[in-house]
Amino acid sequence: MSGATEHGRAGNLDGSEKFRGLDATVMDFWRFAMSDLRMNNVRGYLGEFLVARALGAAGNRVEWDAYDVLTPDGVRVEVKVRAHLQAWAQRTIKLGDFKISQTKPWDHTTGLRRQGLER
């Protein structure tokens, strides 16, 4: 495994799990951290979730993988999301361009970048 530390995949949580030593559940954390779908990171997760469901993809997202969604027939999909409305005050509404250039993708199973450029 080329020196990488393997921690295994975390099991799926349902939100009822309690934090040890704290009067709080995982659902409380999700409400605290993920309840505003306009926040940049949460909006990205939502976009990936919606695309994965629409394409019939199974499994959970992998934070550092080289793609966002893997379809049942093996197509790797990069999801990009943007919005007119943000969670903060805006003087003007402007949508930027997406720039997706080729890169050496990170392989989360080995902890290394792959050699060839992809995208």
Coordinates of C-alpha atoms in Angstrom, one line a residue:
M1 CA 0.0 0.0 0.0
S2 CA 3.0 2.3 -0.5
G3 CA 3.3 3.6 3.1
A4 CA -0.3 5.1 3.3
T5 CA -2.2 4.6 6.5
E6 CA -5.5 2.9 5.9
H7 CA -8.3 3.8 8.2
G8 CA -11.1 2.0 6.4
R9 CA -14.5 3.4 5.5
A10 CA -16.8 4.9 8.1
G11 CA -20.2 3.3 8.4
N12 CA -23.3 5.2 7.5
L13 CA -24.7 7.2 10.4
D14 CA -28.5 7.8 10.9
G15 CA -28.1 10.9 13.1
S16 CA -29.2 9.3 16.3
E17 CA -25.6 8.5 17.4
K18 CA -24.6 10.3 20.6
F19 CA -21.3 12.0 21.3
R20 CA -19.5 10.6 24.3
G21 CA -19.4 13.1 27.2
L22 CA -21.8 15.5 25.5
D23 CA -25.5 16.0 25.4
A24 CA -25.6 16.0 21.6
T25 CA -26.2 13.7 18.7
V26 CA -24.8 13.5 15.2
M27 CA -28.1 15.0 13.9
D28 CA -27.5 18.0 16.2
F29 CA -24.1 18.5 14.5
W30 CA -25.6 18.2 11.1
R31 CA -28.2 20.8 11.9
F32 CA -25.4 23.1 13.3
A33 CA -23.0 22.7 10.4
M34 CA -25.1 21.8 7.3
S35 CA -28.5 23.4 7.7
D36 CA -27.9 26.4 5.4
L37 CA -27.9 24.9 1.9
R38 CA -26.6 28.3 0.5
M39 CA -23.2 27.9 2.1
N40 CA -20.5 27.1 -0.4
N41 CA -19.3 23.8 0.9
V42 CA -22.8 22.5 1.8
R43 CA -24.2 23.6 -1.7
G44 CA -21.3 21.6 -3.3
Y45 CA -22.2 18.5 -1.2
L46 CA -25.9 18.9 -2.1
G47 CA -25.0 19.2 -5.8
E48 CA -22.9 16.0 -5.6
F49 CA -25.7 14.2 -3.8
L50 CA -28.4 15.2 -6.3
V51 CA -26.2 14.2 -9.3
A52 CA -25.3 10.9 -7.6
R53 CA -28.9 10.1 -7.0
A54 CA -30.0 11.1 -10.5
L55 CA -27.3 8.8 -12.0
G56 CA -28.0 5.9 -9.7
A57 CA -24.6 6.0 -8.1
A58 CA -24.2 4.1 -4.8
G59 CA -21.9 4.8 -1.9
N60 CA -20.7 7.9 -0.1
R61 CA -18.6 10.8 -1.4
V62 CA -14.9 10.6 -0.9
E63 CA -13.4 14.0 0.0
W64 CA -10.1 13.7 -1.8
D65 CA -11.0 11.5 -4.7
A66 CA -10.2 12.6 -8.3
Y67 CA -13.9 12.8 -9.2
D68 CA -17.2 13.4 -7.3
V69 CA -19.5 10.7 -8.5
L70 CA -18.9 7.2 -10.0
T71 CA -21.8 6.0 -12.1
P72 CA -22.8 2.3 -12.0
D73 CA -21.2 1.8 -15.4
G74 CA -17.9 3.3 -14.3
V75 CA -18.1 6.9 -15.6
R76 CA -16.4 9.4 -13.3
V77 CA -18.2 12.7 -13.0
E78 CA -16.9 16.0 -11.7
V79 CA -19.7 18.1 -10.2
K80 CA -19.6 21.9 -10.2
V81 CA -22.2 24.0 -8.5
R82 CA -22.8 27.8 -8.3
A83 CA -25.7 29.9 -7.2
H84 CA -27.1 33.4 -7.7
L85 CA -27.9 33.7 -4.0
Q86 CA -25.4 33.3 -1.2
A87 CA -25.6 33.0 2.5
W88 CA -24.1 36.4 3.0
A89 CA -25.1 39.9 1.9
Q90 CA -24.4 40.7 -1.7
R91 CA -24.2 44.1 -3.4
T92 CA -24.3 42.6 -6.9
I93 CA -25.0 39.1 -8.2
K94 CA -22.3 37.7 -10.4
L95 CA -21.6 34.2 -11.5
G96 CA -18.0 33.3 -12.2
D97 CA -16.7 30.9 -14.9
F98 CA -15.8 27.3 -14.2
K99 CA -12.2 26.4 -15.1
I100 CA -11.5 22.7 -15.0
S101 CA -7.9 22.1 -16.1
Q102 CA -6.1 18.8 -16.4
T103 CA -4.3 17.7 -13.2
K104 CA -2.6 14.8 -11.6
P105 CA -5.4 13.4 -9.6
W106 CA -5.1 12.3 -5.9
D107 CA -5.6 8.6 -5.3
H108 CA -7.3 8.3 -1.8
T109 CA -6.5 4.6 -1.6
T110 CA -2.7 5.0 -1.9
G111 CA -2.3 8.5 -0.6
L112 CA -0.4 9.5 -3.7
R113 CA -1.0 11.5 -6.9
R114 CA -1.3 9.5 -10.1
Q115 CA 1.3 10.3 -12.7
G116 CA -0.7 11.2 -15.8
L117 CA -2.8 14.3 -16.3
E118 CA -6.6 13.7 -16.3
R119 CA -10.0 15.4 -16.7

